Amino acid sequence: MTDLRVGIGVDAHALEAGVPLVLGGVSIDHPRGLAGHSDGDVVAHALIDAILGAANLGDIGSLFPSGDEQYRGASSLDLLWEAYREVREAGWELVNADCVLIAEEPRIGDLRDEMGERLATALGVEASRVSVRATTTDRLGFTGRGEGLAAQAVALLAR
């Protein structure tokens, strides 16, 4: 029997004027972006936590502390690559990942495939292993009020 592990990741950031918006590694033309120590990419951050959790290697904050200046403004795709390198060194390989953006806007229907491809490229896996979807909260909560964006991801690893 193959050794399988599943992990879940969740991330949320406030929207802020004058900050570029990056989701799933894709820059999006939007009046506000996500406040964060790195580029604030909630989709990539949730995926990082999912793969690290599945491998029992901690979380994004333990690997990339927000107080560490070397990560200020960092590309979350670079962080994802580094996190997955740790996962592979621990003997794990990604089977698949599913990422969900929680937001009223921006609408990402036309960008989902590109986001999945960029995340998969950062992981060094086939694009078919990474899906990106989106949902709204029907205007409920901080995402519904447009105060921020959130994402969830689940990852399945095999040894």
Coordinates of N, CA and C in Angstrom, one line a residue:
M1 N 0.8 -1.2 0.0 CA 0.0 0.0 0.0 C 0.9 1.2 0.0
T2 N 0.5 2.2 -0.8 CA 1.2 3.5 -0.9 C 0.9 4.3 0.3
D3 N 1.9 5.0 0.9 CA 1.7 5.9 2.0 C 1.1 7.2 1.5
L4 N -0.1 7.5 1.9 CA -0.7 8.8 1.4 C -1.0 9.7 2.6
R5 N -0.9 11.0 2.4 CA -1.2 12.0 3.4 C -1.9 13.1 2.8
V6 N -2.9 13.7 3.5 CA -3.6 14.8 3.0 C -3.4 16.0 4.0
G7 N -3.3 17.2 3.4 CA -3.2 18.4 4.2 C -4.1 19.5 3.7
I8 N -4.5 20.4 4.6 CA -5.4 21.5 4.2 C -4.7 22.8 4.6
G9 N -4.9 23.8 3.8 CA -4.3 25.1 4.1 C -5.4 26.2 3.9
V10 N -5.3 27.2 4.7 CA -6.2 28.3 4.7 C -5.4 29.6 4.9
D11 N -5.8 30.6 4.1 CA -5.1 31.9 4.2 C -6.1 33.0 3.9
A12 N -5.8 34.2 4.5 CA -6.7 35.4 4.3 C -5.8 36.6 4.5
H13 N -6.1 37.6 3.7 CA -5.4 38.9 3.8 C -6.3 40.0 3.5
A14 N -6.1 41.1 4.1 CA -6.9 42.3 3.8 C -6.5 42.9 2.5
L15 N -7.5 43.5 1.8 CA -7.3 44.3 0.6 C -6.8 45.7 1.0
E16 N -5.9 46.2 0.2 CA -5.3 47.5 0.5 C -5.0 48.2 -0.8
A17 N -5.4 49.5 -0.9 CA -5.2 50.3 -2.0 C -3.7 50.5 -2.3
G18 N -3.3 50.6 -3.6 CA -1.9 50.9 -3.9 C -1.0 49.7 -3.9
V19 N -1.6 48.5 -3.7 CA -0.8 47.2 -3.6 C -1.2 46.4 -4.8
P20 N -0.2 45.8 -5.5 CA -0.5 44.9 -6.6 C -1.3 43.7 -6.1
L21 N -2.2 43.2 -6.9 CA -3.0 42.0 -6.6 C -2.4 40.8 -7.4
V22 N -2.0 39.8 -6.6 CA -1.4 38.6 -7.2 C -2.2 37.4 -6.6
L23 N -2.8 36.6 -7.5 CA -3.5 35.4 -7.1 C -3.1 34.2 -7.9
G24 N -2.7 33.1 -7.3 CA -2.3 32.0 -8.0 C -1.1 32.3 -8.9
G25 N -0.3 33.3 -8.5 CA 0.9 33.6 -9.3 C 0.6 34.5 -10.5
V26 N -0.6 35.0 -10.6 CA -1.0 35.8 -11.7 C -1.3 37.2 -11.2
S27 N -0.7 38.2 -11.9 CA -0.9 39.6 -11.5 C -2.3 40.0 -12.2
I28 N -3.1 40.6 -11.4 CA -4.5 41.0 -11.8 C -4.7 42.5 -11.7
D29 N -5.2 43.1 -12.8 CA -5.5 44.5 -12.8 C -6.7 44.7 -11.9
H30 N -6.4 45.3 -10.7 CA -7.5 45.5 -9.7 C -7.1 46.8 -8.9
P31 N -8.0 47.6 -8.4 CA -7.6 48.8 -7.7 C -7.0 48.5 -6.3
R32 N -7.2 47.3 -5.8 CA -6.5 47.0 -4.5 C -5.9 45.6 -4.6
G33 N -4.9 45.5 -3.8 CA -4.2 44.2 -3.7 C -4.2 43.7 -2.3
L34 N -3.5 42.6 -2.0 CA -3.5 42.0 -0.7 C -2.3 42.4 0.1
A35 N -2.6 42.9 1.3 CA -1.6 43.3 2.3 C -0.9 42.1 2.8
G36 N 0.4 42.1 2.8 CA 1.1 40.9 3.3 C 2.6 41.2 3.3
H37 N 3.3 40.3 4.0 CA 4.8 40.5 4.1 C 5.4 40.2 2.7
S38 N 4.9 39.1 2.1 CA 5.3 38.8 0.7 C 4.4 39.4 -0.2
D39 N 4.1 38.8 -1.4 CA 3.1 39.4 -2.3 C 1.7 39.2 -1.9
G40 N 1.4 38.5 -0.8 CA 0.1 38.3 -0.2 C -0.8 37.4 -1.0
D41 N -0.2 36.5 -1.9 CA -1.0 35.6 -2.7 C -1.7 34.5 -1.8
V42 N -3.0 34.8 -1.5 CA -3.7 33.8 -0.6 C -3.8 32.4 -1.2
V43 N -3.9 32.3 -2.5 CA -4.0 31.0 -3.1 C -2.8 30.2 -2.9
A44 N -1.6 30.8 -3.3 CA -0.3 30.1 -3.1 C -0.1 29.8 -1.6
H45 N -0.4 30.8 -0.8 CA -0.1 30.6 0.7 C -1.0 29.4 1.2
A46 N -2.2 29.3 0.8 CA -3.0 28.2 1.3 C -2.4 26.9 0.8
L47 N -2.0 26.9 -0.5 CA -1.3 25.7 -1.0 C 0.0 25.3 -0.3
I48 N 0.7 26.3 0.0 CA 2.0 26.0 0.8 C 1.6 25.3 2.1
D49 N 0.6 25.9 2.8 CA 0.2 25.3 4.1 C -0.3 23.8 3.9
A50 N -1.0 23.6 2.8 CA -1.6 22.3 2.6 C -0.5 21.3 2.4
I51 N 0.5 21.6 1.5 CA 1.6 20.6 1.3 C 2.5 20.4 2.5
L52 N 2.7 21.5 3.2 CA 3.5 21.4 4.4 C 2.8 20.6 5.5
G53 N 1.5 20.8 5.6 CA 0.7 20.1 6.6 C 0.7 18.6 6.3
A54 N 0.5 18.3 5.0 CA 0.4 16.9 4.7 C 1.7 16.1 5.0
A55 N 2.8 16.8 4.8 CA 4.1 16.2 5.1 C 4.5 16.4 6.6
N56 N 3.7 17.0 7.4 CA 4.0 17.2 8.8 C 5.3 18.1 9.0
L57 N 5.4 19.1 8.1 CA 6.6 20.0 8.2 C 6.3 21.4 8.7
G58 N 5.2 21.6 9.4 CA 4.9 22.9 10.0 C 4.0 23.7 9.1
D59 N 4.2 25.0 9.0 CA 3.3 25.8 8.2 C 4.1 26.9 7.6
I60 N 3.5 27.8 6.8 CA 4.2 28.8 6.1 C 4.9 29.8 7.0
G61 N 4.3 30.1 8.2 CA 5.0 31.0 9.1 C 6.3 30.4 9.7
S62 N 6.3 29.1 9.9 CA 7.5 28.5 10.5 C 8.6 28.4 9.5
L63 N 8.3 28.2 8.2 CA 9.3 28.1 7.1 C 9.7 29.5 6.6
F64 N 8.8 30.5 6.6 CA 9.0 31.8 6.1 C 8.5 32.8 7.1
P65 N 9.1 33.1 8.2 CA 8.6 34.0 9.2 C 8.4 35.4 8.7
S66 N 7.2 36.0 9.1 CA 6.9 37.3 8.6 C 7.8 38.4 9.1
G67 N 8.5 38.1 10.2 CA 9.5 39.0 10.7 C 10.9 39.0 10.0
D68 N 11.0 38.1 9.0 CA 12.3 37.9 8.3 C 12.2 38.8 7.1
E69 N 13.1 39.8 7.0 CA 13.1 40.8 5.9 C 13.4 40.2 4.6
Q70 N 14.1 39.0 4.5 CA 14.4 38.4 3.2 C 13.2 38.0 2.5
Y71 N 12.0 37.9 3.1 CA 10.8 37.5 2.5 C 9.9 38.7 2.2
R72 N 10.3 39.9 2.5 CA 9.4 41.1 2.3 C 9.3 41.2 0.8
G73 N 8.0 41.2 0.3 CA 7.7 41.4 -1.1 C 8.1 40.2 -2.0
A74 N 8.4 39.1 -1.4 CA 8.8 37.9 -2.1 C 7.6 37.3 -2.9
S75 N 8.0 36.7 -4.0 CA 7.0 36.0 -4.9 C 6.5 34.8 -4.1
S76 N 5.2 34.6 -4.0 CA 4.7 33.4 -3.3 C 5.0 32.2 -4.1
L77 N 5.2 32.3 -5.4 CA 5.5 31.1 -6.3 C 6.9 30.6 -5.9
D78 N 7.8 31.6 -5.6 CA 9.2 31.2 -5.1 C 9.1 30.5 -3.8
L79 N 8.2 31.0 -2.9 CA 8.0 30.4 -1.6 C 7.4 29.0 -1.7
L80 N 6.5 28.8 -2.7 CA 5.9 27.5 -2.9 C 6.9 26.5 -3.4
W81 N 7.8 27.0 -4.3 CA 8.9 26.1 -4.8 C 9.8 25.7 -3.6
E82 N 10.1 26.6 -2.8 CA 11.0 26.3 -1.6 C 10.3 25.3 -0.7
A83 N 9.0 25.5 -0.4 CA 8.3 24.7 0.5 C 8.2 23.2 -0.1
Y84 N 7.9 23.2 -1.4 CA 7.8 21.8 -2.0 C 9.1 21.1 -2.1
R85 N 10.2 21.9 -2.2 CA 11.5 21.3 -2.1 C 11.7 20.5 -0.8
E86 N 11.3 21.2 0.3 CA 11.4 20.6 1.6 C 10.5 19.3 1.7
V87 N 9.3 19.4 1.1 CA 8.4 18.3 1.1 C 9.0 17.1 0.3
R88 N 9.6 17.4 -0.8 CA 10.3 16.3 -1.6 C 11.5 15.7 -0.9
E89 N 12.2 16.6 -0.2 CA 13.4 16.1 0.5 C 13.0 15.2 1.7
A90 N 11.7 15.3 2.2 CA 11.2 14.5 3.2 C 10.6 13.2 2.6
G91 N 10.7 13.1 1.3 CA 10.3 11.8 0.7 C 8.9 11.8 0.1
W92 N 8.2 13.0 0.0 CA 6.8 13.1 -0.5 C 6.8 13.6 -1.9
E93 N 5.7 13.3 -2.6 CA 5.4 13.8 -3.9 C 3.9 14.2 -4.0
L94 N 3.7 15.3 -4.7 CA 2.3 15.7 -4.8 C 1.5 14.8 -5.7
V95 N 0.4 14.3 -5.3 CA -0.5 13.6 -6.1 C -1.4 14.6 -6.8
N96 N -2.1 15.4 -6.1 CA -2.9 16.5 -6.6 C -3.2 17.5 -5.5
A97 N -3.6 18.7 -6.0 CA -4.0 19.8 -5.1 C -5.2 20.5 -5.7
D98 N -6.1 21.0 -4.8 CA -7.3 21.7 -5.2 C -7.3 23.0 -4.3
C99 N -7.4 24.1 -5.0 CA -7.3 25.4 -4.4 C -8.6 26.2 -4.7
V100 N -9.2 26.8 -3.7 CA -10.4 27.6 -3.8 C -10.2 29.0 -3.3
L101 N -10.4 30.0 -4.2 CA -10.4 31.4 -3.8 C -11.8 31.8 -3.3
I102 N -11.8 32.5 -2.2 CA -13.1 32.9 -1.6 C -13.1 34.5 -1.7
A103 N -14.0 34.9 -2.6 CA -14.0 36.4 -2.9 C -15.3 36.7 -3.8
E104 N -15.8 37.9 -3.5 CA -16.8 38.4 -4.4 C -16.2 38.9 -5.7
E105 N -15.0 39.5 -5.6 CA -14.3 40.0 -6.7 C -12.8 40.0 -6.4
P106 N -12.0 39.9 -7.3 CA -12.2 39.8 -8.8 C -12.7 38.4 -9.2
R107 N -13.4 38.4 -10.3 CA -13.9 37.2 -10.9 C -12.6 36.6 -11.6
I108 N -12.4 35.3 -11.4 CA -11.2 34.7 -11.9 C -11.4 33.6 -13.0
G109 N -12.7 33.5 -13.4 CA -13.0 32.4 -14.4 C -12.1 32.3 -15.5
D110 N -11.7 33.4 -16.1 CA -10.8 33.4 -17.3 C -9.4 33.2 -16.9
L111 N -9.0 33.2 -15.6 CA -7.6 33.1 -15.2 C -7.3 31.8 -14.4
R112 N -8.4 31.0 -14.2 CA -8.2 29.8 -13.3 C -7.1 28.8 -13.9
D113 N -7.2 28.6 -15.2 CA -6.3 27.7 -15.9 C -4.8 28.2 -15.8
E114 N -4.7 29.5 -16.0 CA -3.3 30.1 -15.9 C -2.8 30.0 -14.5
M115 N -3.7 30.3 -13.5 CA -3.3 30.1 -12.1 C -2.8 28.7 -11.8
G116 N -3.6 27.7 -12.2 CA -3.2 26.3 -12.0 C -1.9 26.0 -12.6
E117 N -1.7 26.5 -13.8 CA -0.4 26.2 -14.6 C 0.7 26.9 -13.8
R118 N 0.6 28.1 -13.3 CA 1.7 28.7 -12.7 C 2.0 28.0 -11.3
L119 N 1.0 27.7 -10.6 CA 1.2 26.9 -9.4 C 1.9 25.6 -9.6
A120 N 1.4 24.9 -10.7 CA 2.0 23.6 -11.0 C 3.5 23.8 -11.5
T121 N 3.8 24.8 -12.2 CA 5.1 25.1 -12.7 C 6.0 25.3 -11.5
A122 N 5.6 26.1 -10.5 CA 6.4 26.3 -9.3 C 6.6 25.0 -8.5
L123 N 5.7 24.1 -8.6 CA 5.9 22.8 -8.0 C 6.7 21.8 -8.8
G124 N 6.8 22.1 -10.1 CA 7.5 21.2 -11.0 C 6.6 20.0 -11.3
V125 N 5.3 20.1 -11.4 CA 4.4 19.0 -11.7 C 3.5 19.4 -12.9
E126 N 2.8 18.4 -13.4 CA 1.9 18.6 -14.5 C 0.8 19.5 -14.1
A127 N 0.3 20.4 -15.0 CA -0.8 21.3 -14.7 C -2.0 20.5 -14.3
S128 N -2.2 19.3 -14.7 CA -3.4 18.6 -14.4 C -3.5 18.2 -12.9
R129 N -2.4 18.3 -12.2 CA -2.4 18.0 -10.8 C -2.8 19.1 -9.9
V130 N -3.0 20.3 -10.4 CA -3.4 21.5 -9.6 C -4.6 22.1 -10.2
S131 N -5.7 22.2 -9.4 CA -6.9 22.9 -9.9 C -7.1 24.1 -9.0
V132 N -7.7 25.1 -9.7 CA -8.0 26.4 -9.0 C -9.5 26.7 -9.3
R133 N -10.2 27.0 -8.3 CA -11.6 27.3 -8.4 C -11.9 28.5 -7.5
A134 N -13.1 29.0 -7.6 CA -13.5 30.2 -6.8 C -14.9 30.0 -6.3
T135 N -15.2 30.7 -5.2 CA -16.6 30.8 -4.7 C -16.8 32.1 -4.1
T136 N -18.0 32.5 -3.8 CA -18.3 33.7 -3.1 C -19.0 33.3 -1.8
T137 N -19.2 34.3 -0.9 CA -19.9 34.1 0.3 C -21.3 34.8 0.3
D138 N -21.7 35.1 -0.9 CA -23.0 35.8 -1.1 C -23.1 37.1 -0.2
R139 N -21.9 37.8 -0.3 CA -21.8 39.1 0.4 C -21.7 39.0 1.9
L140 N -21.5 37.8 2.5 CA -21.4 37.6 3.9 C -19.9 37.7 4.3
G141 N -19.6 38.2 5.5 CA -18.3 38.2 6.1 C -17.4 39.2 5.4
F142 N -16.1 39.1 5.9 CA -15.1 40.1 5.3 C -14.9 40.0 3.9
T143 N -14.9 38.8 3.3 CA -14.8 38.6 1.9 C -16.0 39.2 1.1
G144 N -17.2 38.9 1.7 CA -18.4 39.4 1.1 C -18.5 41.0 1.1
R145 N -17.9 41.6 2.1 CA -17.9 43.0 2.2 C -16.8 43.7 1.4
G146 N -15.9 42.8 0.8 CA -14.8 43.3 0.0 C -13.6 43.9 0.8
E147 N -13.5 43.4 2.1 CA -12.5 43.9 3.0 C -11.2 43.1 2.8
G148 N -11.3 41.9 2.2 CA -10.2 41.0 2.0 C -10.5 39.8 1.2
L149 N -9.6 38.9 1.0 CA -9.7 37.7 0.2 C -9.2 36.6 1.0
A150 N -9.8 35.4 0.8 CA -9.3 34.2 1.5 C -9.2 33.0 0.5
A151 N -8.5 32.0 0.9 CA -8.4 30.8 0.0 C -8.2 29.6 0.9
Q152 N -8.6 28.5 0.4 CA -8.4 27.2 1.0 C -7.8 26.3 0.0
A153 N -7.0 25.4 0.5 CA -6.4 24.4 -0.5 C -6.2 23.1 0.3
V154 N -6.3 22.0 -0.5 CA -6.1 20.7 0.0 C -5.1 20.0 -0.9
A155 N -4.2 19.2 -0.3 CA -3.1 18.6 -1.1 C -3.0 17.1 -0.7
L156 N -2.9 16.3 -1.6 CA -2.6 14.8 -1.4 C -1.2 14.5 -1.8
L157 N -0.5 13.9 -0.8 CA 0.9 13.6 -1.1 C 1.1 12.0 -1.0
A158 N 2.0 11.5 -1.7 CA 2.3 10.1 -1.7 C 3.8 9.9 -1.4
R159 N 4.2 8.9 -0.7 CA 5.6 8.5 -0.5 C 6.0 7.4 -1.4

